[in-house]
Amino acid sequence: MTHRVRGVIARSKGAPVETTTILVPDPGPGEALVRVQACGVCHTDLHYREGGINDEYPFLLGHEAAGVVESVGPDVTSVAPGDFVILNWRAVCGTCRACRRGRPWYCFATHNATQSMTLEDGTPLSPALGIGAFAEKTLVAAGQCTKVDPAAAPAAAGLLGCGVMAGLGAALNTGNVGRGDSVAVIGCGGVGNAAVAGARLAGASRIIAVDLDDRKLEWARGLGATHTVNGRTEDVVKAVQALTG
Ligand SMILES: [Zn+2]
Ligand SMILES: [Zn+2]
């Protein structure tokens, strides 16, 4: 069966995005069909529309989402219909060189759905980051579904799929922040503030949040920043040096 649902697509470089009918196939082996409940708007969606990622138009935008699994392929055991999940664009393979070295965040072979979602005329869509969640339903690899507490609000839980994991991962994995470290986070949007939270979790003792917007700096304090610097009114380098010796 094919599901006819509404989705938000970018048809060509720079063109306004449009809501249109898309066709989503039933899940085959290794795939899951997810009814999307919430999807964040991430700057990367804009990059796709602007041609900043690649030229494989039309794109089905959206990649920071939560929803409920509607059906799964015949061999799928990791999730089941009715599960509340977030969608993650890094469904790691577990077997490539990066995965075997214990660095799955560098996985070379992350999983996406095998079948294509299409426009009504059969034109295949390129789902943003292999997700494509600005749609009522989307088809993903089952490994891209991560079960979370169904009590969580979808609009909050969905953020785990991109901004939170990008920022937390930057602090905990890429930056390898440790106990007692001093950290400066430049830019306190969704990703930056998740990096602030990650630095706090890792035990950093001095976490300096830098932004141009006092409202975002206030959020950073709420997530664990010990100091804030507004680059509009202060010299950032001097301020950080003064705070860290
Ligand atoms: Zn994103
Ligand atoms: Zn891998």
GROMACS .gro file of N, CA and C and ligand atoms in nm, residues 42 44 63-64 89 129 162-163, ligand 1:
model
   25
   42CYS      N    1   1.533   2.338   1.141
   42CYS     CA    2   1.677   2.347   1.163
   42CYS      C    3   1.739   2.424   1.047
   44THR      N    4   1.982   2.358   0.878
   44THR     CA    5   2.023   2.268   0.770
   44THR      C    6   1.914   2.253   0.665
   63HIS      N    7   1.409   1.713   0.961
   63HIS     CA    8   1.493   1.601   1.007
   63HIS      C    9   1.510   1.599   1.158
   64GLU      N   10   1.428   1.671   1.234
   64GLU     CA   11   1.447   1.681   1.380
   64GLU      C   12   1.312   1.649   1.445
   89TRP      N   13   1.936   1.092   1.244
   89TRP     CA   14   1.991   1.080   1.110
   89TRP      C   15   2.124   1.008   1.109
  129LEU      N   16   1.876   1.478   0.523
  129LEU     CA   17   1.953   1.396   0.616
  129LEU      C   18   1.896   1.255   0.630
  162CYS      N   19   1.845   1.611   1.638
  162CYS     CA   20   1.948   1.689   1.567
  162CYS      C   21   2.022   1.784   1.661
  163GLY      N   22   1.957   1.891   1.704
  163GLY     CA   23   2.028   1.994   1.780
  163GLY      C   24   2.090   1.942   1.908
  246ZN      ZN   25   1.943   1.979   1.199
   0.00000   0.00000   0.00000
